Each structure stands twice: as structure tokens, then as C-alpha cells.
Tab-separated table of C-alpha atoms in Angstrom:
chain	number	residue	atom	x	y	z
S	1	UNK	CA	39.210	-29.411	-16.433
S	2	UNK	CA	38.487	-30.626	-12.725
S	3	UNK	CA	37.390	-27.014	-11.646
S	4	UNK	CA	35.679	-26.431	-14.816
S	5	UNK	CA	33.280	-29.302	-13.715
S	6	UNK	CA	33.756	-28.100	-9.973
S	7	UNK	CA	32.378	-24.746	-11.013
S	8	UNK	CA	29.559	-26.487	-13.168
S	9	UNK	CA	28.682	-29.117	-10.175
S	10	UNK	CA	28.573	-25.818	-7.529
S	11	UNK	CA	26.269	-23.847	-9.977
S	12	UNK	CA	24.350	-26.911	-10.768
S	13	UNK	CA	24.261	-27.579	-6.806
S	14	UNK	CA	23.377	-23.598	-6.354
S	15	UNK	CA	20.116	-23.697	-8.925
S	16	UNK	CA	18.836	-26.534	-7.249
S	17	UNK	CA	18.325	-24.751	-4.009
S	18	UNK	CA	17.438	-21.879	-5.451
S	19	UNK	CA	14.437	-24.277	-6.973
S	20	UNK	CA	13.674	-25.138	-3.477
S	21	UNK	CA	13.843	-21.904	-1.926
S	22	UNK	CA	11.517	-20.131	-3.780
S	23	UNK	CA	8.235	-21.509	-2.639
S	24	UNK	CA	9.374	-20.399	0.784
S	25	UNK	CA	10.130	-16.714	-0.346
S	26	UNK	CA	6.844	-16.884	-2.578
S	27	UNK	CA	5.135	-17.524	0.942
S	28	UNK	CA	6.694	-15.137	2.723
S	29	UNK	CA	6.391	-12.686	0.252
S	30	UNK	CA	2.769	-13.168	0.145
S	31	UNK	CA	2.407	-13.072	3.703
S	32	UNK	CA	3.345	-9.301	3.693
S	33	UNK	CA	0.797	-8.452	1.047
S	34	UNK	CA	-2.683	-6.667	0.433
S	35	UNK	CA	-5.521	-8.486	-0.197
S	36	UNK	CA	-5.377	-6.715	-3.662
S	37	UNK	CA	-1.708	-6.682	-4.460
S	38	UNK	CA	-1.673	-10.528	-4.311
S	39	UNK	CA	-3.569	-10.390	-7.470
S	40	UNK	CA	-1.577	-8.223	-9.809
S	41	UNK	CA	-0.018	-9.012	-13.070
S	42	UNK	CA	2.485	-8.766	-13.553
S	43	UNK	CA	3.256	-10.384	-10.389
S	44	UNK	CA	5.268	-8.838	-7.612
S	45	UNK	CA	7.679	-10.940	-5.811
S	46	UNK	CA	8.460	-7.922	-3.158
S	47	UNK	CA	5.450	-6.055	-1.293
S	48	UNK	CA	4.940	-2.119	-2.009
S	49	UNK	CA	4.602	-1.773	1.754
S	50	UNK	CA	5.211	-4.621	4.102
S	51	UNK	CA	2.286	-5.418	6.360
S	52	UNK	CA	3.333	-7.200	9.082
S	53	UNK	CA	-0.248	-6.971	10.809
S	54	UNK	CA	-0.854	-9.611	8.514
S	55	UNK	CA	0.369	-12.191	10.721
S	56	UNK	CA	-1.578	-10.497	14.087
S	57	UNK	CA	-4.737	-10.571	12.198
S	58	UNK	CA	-4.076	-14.113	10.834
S	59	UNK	CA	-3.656	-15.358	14.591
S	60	UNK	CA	-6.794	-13.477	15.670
S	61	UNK	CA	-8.920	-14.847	13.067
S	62	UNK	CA	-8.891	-18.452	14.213
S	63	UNK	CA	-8.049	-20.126	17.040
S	64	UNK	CA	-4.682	-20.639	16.133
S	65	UNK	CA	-3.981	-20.514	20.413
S	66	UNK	CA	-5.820	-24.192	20.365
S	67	UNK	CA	-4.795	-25.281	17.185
S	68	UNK	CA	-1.100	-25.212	18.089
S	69	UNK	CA	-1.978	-26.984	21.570
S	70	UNK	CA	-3.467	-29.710	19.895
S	71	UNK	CA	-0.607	-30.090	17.468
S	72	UNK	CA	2.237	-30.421	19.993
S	73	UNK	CA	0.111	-32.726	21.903
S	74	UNK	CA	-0.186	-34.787	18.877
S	75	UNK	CA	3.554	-34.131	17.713
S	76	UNK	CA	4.625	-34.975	21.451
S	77	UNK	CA	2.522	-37.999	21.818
S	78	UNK	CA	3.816	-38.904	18.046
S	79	UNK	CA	7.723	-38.852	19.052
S	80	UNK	CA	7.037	-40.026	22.583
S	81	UNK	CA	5.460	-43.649	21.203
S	82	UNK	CA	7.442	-43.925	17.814
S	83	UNK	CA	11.073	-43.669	20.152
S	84	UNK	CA	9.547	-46.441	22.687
S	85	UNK	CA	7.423	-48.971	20.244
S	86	UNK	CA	9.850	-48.548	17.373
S	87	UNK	CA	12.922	-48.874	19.286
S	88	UNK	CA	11.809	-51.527	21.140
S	89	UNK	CA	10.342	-53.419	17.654
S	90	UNK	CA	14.084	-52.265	16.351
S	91	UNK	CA	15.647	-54.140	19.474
S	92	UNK	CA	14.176	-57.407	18.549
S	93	UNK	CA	14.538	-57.581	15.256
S	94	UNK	CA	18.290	-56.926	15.328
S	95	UNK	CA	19.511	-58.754	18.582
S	96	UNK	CA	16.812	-61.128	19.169
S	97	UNK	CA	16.779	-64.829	17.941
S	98	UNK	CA	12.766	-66.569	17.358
S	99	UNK	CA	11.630	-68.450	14.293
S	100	UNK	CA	10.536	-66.395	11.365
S	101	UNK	CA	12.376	-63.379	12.486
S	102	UNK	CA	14.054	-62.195	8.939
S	103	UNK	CA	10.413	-63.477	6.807
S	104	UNK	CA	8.638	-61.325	9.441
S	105	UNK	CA	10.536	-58.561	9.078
S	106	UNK	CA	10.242	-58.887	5.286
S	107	UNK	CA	6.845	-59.006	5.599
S	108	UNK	CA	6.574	-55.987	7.971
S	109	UNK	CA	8.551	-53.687	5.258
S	110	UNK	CA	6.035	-54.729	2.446
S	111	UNK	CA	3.290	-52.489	3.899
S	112	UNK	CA	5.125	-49.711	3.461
S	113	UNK	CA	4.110	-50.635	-0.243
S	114	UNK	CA	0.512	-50.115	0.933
S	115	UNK	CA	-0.841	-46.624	-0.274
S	116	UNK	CA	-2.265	-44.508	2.658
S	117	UNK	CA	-5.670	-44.051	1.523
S	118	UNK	CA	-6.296	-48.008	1.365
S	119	UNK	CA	-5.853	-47.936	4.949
S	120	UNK	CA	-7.710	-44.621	5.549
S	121	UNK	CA	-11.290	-46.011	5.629
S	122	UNK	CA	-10.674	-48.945	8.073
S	123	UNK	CA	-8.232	-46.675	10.199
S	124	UNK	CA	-11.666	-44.224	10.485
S	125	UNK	CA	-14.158	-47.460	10.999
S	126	UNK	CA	-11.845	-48.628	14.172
S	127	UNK	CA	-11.712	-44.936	15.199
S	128	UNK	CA	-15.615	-44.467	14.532
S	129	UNK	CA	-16.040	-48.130	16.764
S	130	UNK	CA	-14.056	-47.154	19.536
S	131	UNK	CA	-16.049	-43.590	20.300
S	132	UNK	CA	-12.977	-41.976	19.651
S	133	UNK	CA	-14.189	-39.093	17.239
S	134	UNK	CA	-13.194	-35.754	18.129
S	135	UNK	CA	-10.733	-36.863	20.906
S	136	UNK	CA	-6.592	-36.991	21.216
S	137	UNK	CA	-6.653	-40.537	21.316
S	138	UNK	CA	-8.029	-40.755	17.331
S	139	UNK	CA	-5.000	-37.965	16.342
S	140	UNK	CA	-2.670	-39.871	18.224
S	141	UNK	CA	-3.221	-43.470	18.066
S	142	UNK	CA	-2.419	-43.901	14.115
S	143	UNK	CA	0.988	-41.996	14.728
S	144	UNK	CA	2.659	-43.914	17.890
S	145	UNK	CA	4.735	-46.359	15.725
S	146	UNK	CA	5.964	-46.567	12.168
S	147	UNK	CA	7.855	-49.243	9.556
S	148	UNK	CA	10.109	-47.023	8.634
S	149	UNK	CA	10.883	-45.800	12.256
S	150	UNK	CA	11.376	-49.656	13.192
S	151	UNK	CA	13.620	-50.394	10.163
S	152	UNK	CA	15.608	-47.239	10.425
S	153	UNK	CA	16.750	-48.102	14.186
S	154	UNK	CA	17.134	-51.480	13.055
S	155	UNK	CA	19.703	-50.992	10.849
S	156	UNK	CA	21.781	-48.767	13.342
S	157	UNK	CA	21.363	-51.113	15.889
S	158	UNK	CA	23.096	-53.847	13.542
S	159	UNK	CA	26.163	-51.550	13.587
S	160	UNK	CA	26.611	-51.665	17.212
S	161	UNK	CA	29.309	-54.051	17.942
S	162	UNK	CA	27.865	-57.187	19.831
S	163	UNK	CA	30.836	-57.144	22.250
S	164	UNK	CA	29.675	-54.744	24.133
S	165	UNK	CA	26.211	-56.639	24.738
S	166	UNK	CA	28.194	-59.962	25.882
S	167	UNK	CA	30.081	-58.108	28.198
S	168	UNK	CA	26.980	-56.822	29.740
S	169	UNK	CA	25.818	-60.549	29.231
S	170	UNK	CA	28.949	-61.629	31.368
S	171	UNK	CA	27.965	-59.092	34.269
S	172	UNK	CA	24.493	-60.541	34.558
S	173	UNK	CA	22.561	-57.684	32.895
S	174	UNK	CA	19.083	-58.980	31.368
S	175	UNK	CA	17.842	-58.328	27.765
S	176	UNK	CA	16.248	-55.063	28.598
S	177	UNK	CA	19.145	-53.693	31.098
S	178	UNK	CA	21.299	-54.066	28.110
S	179	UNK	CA	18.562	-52.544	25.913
S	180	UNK	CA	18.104	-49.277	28.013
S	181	UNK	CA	21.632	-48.790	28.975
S	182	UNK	CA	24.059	-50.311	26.276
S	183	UNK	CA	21.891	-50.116	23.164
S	184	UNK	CA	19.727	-46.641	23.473
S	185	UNK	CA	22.395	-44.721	24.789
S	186	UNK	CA	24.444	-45.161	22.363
S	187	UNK	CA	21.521	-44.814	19.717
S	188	UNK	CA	21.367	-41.109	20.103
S	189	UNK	CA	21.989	-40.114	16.517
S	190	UNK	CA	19.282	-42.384	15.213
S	191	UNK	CA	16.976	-41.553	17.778
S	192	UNK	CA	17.322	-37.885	16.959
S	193	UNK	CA	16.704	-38.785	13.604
S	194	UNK	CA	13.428	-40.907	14.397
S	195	UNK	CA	12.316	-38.407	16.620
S	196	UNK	CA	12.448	-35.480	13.880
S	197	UNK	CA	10.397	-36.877	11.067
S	198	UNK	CA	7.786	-38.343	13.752
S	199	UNK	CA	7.512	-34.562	15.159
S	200	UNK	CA	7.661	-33.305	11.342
S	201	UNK	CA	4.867	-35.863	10.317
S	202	UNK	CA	2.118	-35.132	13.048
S	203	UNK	CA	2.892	-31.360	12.997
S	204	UNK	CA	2.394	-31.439	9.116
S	205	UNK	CA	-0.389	-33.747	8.759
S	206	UNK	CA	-3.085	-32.562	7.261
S	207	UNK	CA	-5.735	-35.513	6.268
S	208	UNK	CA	-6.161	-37.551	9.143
S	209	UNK	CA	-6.901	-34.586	11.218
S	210	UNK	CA	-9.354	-33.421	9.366
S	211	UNK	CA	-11.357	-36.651	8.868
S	212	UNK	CA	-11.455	-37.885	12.905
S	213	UNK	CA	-12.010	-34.030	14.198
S	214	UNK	CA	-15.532	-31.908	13.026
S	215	UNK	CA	-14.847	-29.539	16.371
S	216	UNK	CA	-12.979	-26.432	15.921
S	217	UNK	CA	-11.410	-26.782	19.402
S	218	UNK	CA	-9.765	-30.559	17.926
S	219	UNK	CA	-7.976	-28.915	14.565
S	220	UNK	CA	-4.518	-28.836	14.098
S	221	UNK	CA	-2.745	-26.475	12.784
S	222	UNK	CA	-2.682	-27.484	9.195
S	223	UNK	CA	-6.355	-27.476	8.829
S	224	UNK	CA	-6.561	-24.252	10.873
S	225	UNK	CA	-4.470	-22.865	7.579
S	226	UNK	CA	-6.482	-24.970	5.193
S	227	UNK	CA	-9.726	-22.327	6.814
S	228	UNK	CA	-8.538	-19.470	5.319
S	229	UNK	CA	-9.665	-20.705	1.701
S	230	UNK	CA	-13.339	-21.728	0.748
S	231	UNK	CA	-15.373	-22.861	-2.114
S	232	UNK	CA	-15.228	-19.446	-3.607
S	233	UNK	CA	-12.353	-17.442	-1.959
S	234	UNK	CA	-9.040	-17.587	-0.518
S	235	UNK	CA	-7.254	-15.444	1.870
S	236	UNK	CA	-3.920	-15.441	0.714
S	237	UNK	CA	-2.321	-12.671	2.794
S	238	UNK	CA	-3.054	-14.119	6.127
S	239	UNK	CA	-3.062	-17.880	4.613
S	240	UNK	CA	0.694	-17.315	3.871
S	241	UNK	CA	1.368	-15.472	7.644
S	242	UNK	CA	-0.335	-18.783	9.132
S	243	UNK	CA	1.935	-21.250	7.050
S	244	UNK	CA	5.221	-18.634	8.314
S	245	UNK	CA	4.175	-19.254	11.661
S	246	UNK	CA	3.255	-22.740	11.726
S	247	UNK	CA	6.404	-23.297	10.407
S	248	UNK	CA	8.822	-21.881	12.554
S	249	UNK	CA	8.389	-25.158	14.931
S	250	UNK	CA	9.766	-27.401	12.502
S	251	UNK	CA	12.237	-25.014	11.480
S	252	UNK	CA	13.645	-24.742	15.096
S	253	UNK	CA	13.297	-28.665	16.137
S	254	UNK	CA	15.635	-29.228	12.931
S	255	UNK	CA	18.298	-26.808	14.039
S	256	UNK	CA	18.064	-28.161	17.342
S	257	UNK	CA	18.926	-31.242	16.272
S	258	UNK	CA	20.766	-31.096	12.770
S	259	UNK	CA	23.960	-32.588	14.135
S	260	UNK	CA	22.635	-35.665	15.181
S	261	UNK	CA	20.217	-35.891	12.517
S	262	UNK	CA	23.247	-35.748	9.849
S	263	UNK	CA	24.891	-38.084	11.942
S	264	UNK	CA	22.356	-40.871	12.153
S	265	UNK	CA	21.721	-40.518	8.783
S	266	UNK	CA	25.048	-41.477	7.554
S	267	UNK	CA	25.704	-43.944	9.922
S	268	UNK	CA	22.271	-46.137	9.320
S	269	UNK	CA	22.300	-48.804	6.999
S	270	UNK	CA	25.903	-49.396	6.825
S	271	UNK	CA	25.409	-52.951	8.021
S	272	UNK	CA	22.472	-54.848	6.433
């Protein structure tokens, strides 16, 4: 009986990725497709004849050059300020002792209750105020800290043991000497983690982007994809070889660092 349900659990297990894979092989497939073989019914999963130009032409077509330059300047600035402002936010609301602190912090989770697009109009207004349109600063500034970044490191820094800080209390170390070379260091895992779905959300982000930026040499990535379909048509072909390449980044920034991102996954929140 227990590898009857084994074998059900693994097959169970096996159709769920399966589920999740096939988008991805649906966009690859398409990628390698005519303009007119997209279109048939039945449909083909596999292309007659491969065309790899597809993804040449789909690079050619836009300015994809730019649009990944301003995407890793915006992923880059993204990780850069979510590691310093959310660690630092982390810091104090697991080690440090002021009035308020656990109401605060209460308080500072229930906005990640607030929907997106209630803060998307006054987000623009500041943006609009500031003279910002059209520059890195209005694709940056909205992504340099996050709740969830803060209360993720928060909760691994509540499972480092508070020995090791009065030790470096006992030497004479200060509040941030202890911060930079007790707590971060050995923070990695979570930092890892932090620093993955900050790069994942400003690489991905499609919205924002396209509301603060009306310049073609400002897109991102993800609305240099979104140009390939219109009011009327949609090039689906070199759509698909856009989204392939535009996702290879992601793909190779998780790989990079999958062991620490498994790692600081399992090992945050064990201490509330």
C-alpha cells in the first residue's frame, strides 16, 4: 500500500509539472514557426521546419539592444536598494528595541493587503511632480525596497542566535559593525533569496514601465515584447523568440543561485 500511494503521489507530482511546463514548450514551439503555421487547426505543437531566424529578426525589429540595457539597470538598481533598505529595515525590526516596534511592524505588513493599482495613480502623480517621466529614476525609485523583502530578512535574522551579537557587544563593536559583519554575513541564504525575486520583479515588470516611459529608448524589455502585437495583429513567431530570449536572464540568475535560494527559503520563518 505505501508504494501504491508513492507511485500515485510521483505521478500526481509528475502531471503537475507537466501542467507547468507546457506554456514554456507552447512558447518555444511558437517561436520556431511561420507566420502562417501558427494559425493552423488542428494545431501543431512541433514546427514543419524550424526557423531559427525567427529570433535574429525578432532582435532586429526593435531595439531590443536598449531595451535589455534599461532592464538590468532597473533589475540592478532593484536588488542593489532592496538588499541595503530592506536589510537594514530587517535589522531593526528584529534586534532593535524603541516603542511601538511590534504595532509598527504590524502595521507595515498590512499594506501588503493594499492592491497595486490603488497605489498606481499617486505613485505616477509623485513621479509626474518630480519631472521624473521618461528617466531611470521613475523605473527605479518604486522598486528600491519592499514589505515582503523587509519581513522575509526579518524573520531569518530572528534565527540568528543573539550570542554571537553580545560577544561582539563585549569587544566594543557598535550596532552597525555588528550589523555588517556578524548579521549580513551570515545572512547569505536570505539575501540570495531577496536578491532573486527583486531581480525577477523589475526584469518582469510590465505596467509600471509602460505608464512612466512614452520614449522608445526608456522601454524595458517586457513592453519591447508587448510591441509585437497591436490593435489588429499579433506577431506571434517573433513575439514568442523575444519572450525565449528575455527569459534566459532569469533562467540563469536562478541557477546561479538555486542553492542558496532553497536554503533561505527553508530556513526563514522558523522563529516568529
Amino acid at each position: 500500500m505505501k508504494v501504491t500511494g508513492n507511485i500515485i503521489v510521483y505521478c500526481v507530482l509528475l502531471l503537475l509539472a507537466a501542467s507547468m511546463l507546457v506554456p514554456f514548450l507552447w512558447m518555444l514551439s511558437t517561436s520556431l514557426m511561420g507566420d502562417l503555421e501558427v494559425y493552423q487547426f488542428p494545431p501543431r505543437f512541433i514546427p514543419s521546419i524550424p526557423r531559427w531566424s525567427n529570433y535574429s529578426e525578432a532582435m532586429s525589429l526593435q531595439p531590443f539592444g536598449r531595451f535589455f540595457l534599461n532592464s538590468l539597470v532597473v533589475s540592478c538598481a532593484s536588488v542593489l536598494g532592496q538588499l541595503t533598505f530592506c536589510s537594514m529595515a530587517a535589522y531593526a525590526f528584529a534586534r532593535l528595541r524603541f516603542r511601538m516596534r511590534e504595532k509598527l511592524f504590524a502595521l507595515y505588513l498590512g499594506t501588503m493587503m493594499i492592491p497595486a493599482m490603488v497605489t498606481l495613480i499617486p505613485s505616477f502623480l509623485l513621479i509626474n511632480a518630480f519631472g521624473w517621466m521618461n528617466t531611470y529614476w521613475a523605473l527605479c525609485t518604486p522598486t528600491i525596497s519592499s514589505v515582503w523583502g523587509i519581513f522575509l530578512l526579518r524573520q531569518f535574522f530572528l534565527t540568528i542566535p543573539r550570542d554571537l551579537e553580545d560577544a561582539a557587544r563585549v569587544d566594543g563593536a557598535s550596532e552597525f559593525t555588528i550589523f555588517f559583519r556578524v548579521v549580513l554575513p551570515l545572512s547569505t541564504p536570505a539575501l540570495a533569496t531577496l536578491a532573486i525575486f527583486a531581480f525577477m520583479g523589475s526584469w518582469k515588470d510590465f505596467l509600471w514601465p509602460l505608464i512612466v516611459t512614452n520614449r522608445i529608448d526608456m522601454r524595458t524589455v517586457e513592453v519591447g515584447i508587448a510591441s509585437f502585437s497591436n490593435l489588429y495583429t499579433a506577431d506571434w513567431p517573433h513575439q514568442m523568440a523575444a519572450a525565449v530570449i528575455v527569459m534566459i536572464p532569469i533562467v540563469l540568475v536562478f541557477l546561479a543561485a538555486q542553492k542558496y535560494f532553497v536554503k533561505g527559503i527553508t530556513l526563514t520563518g522558523l522563529k516568529g
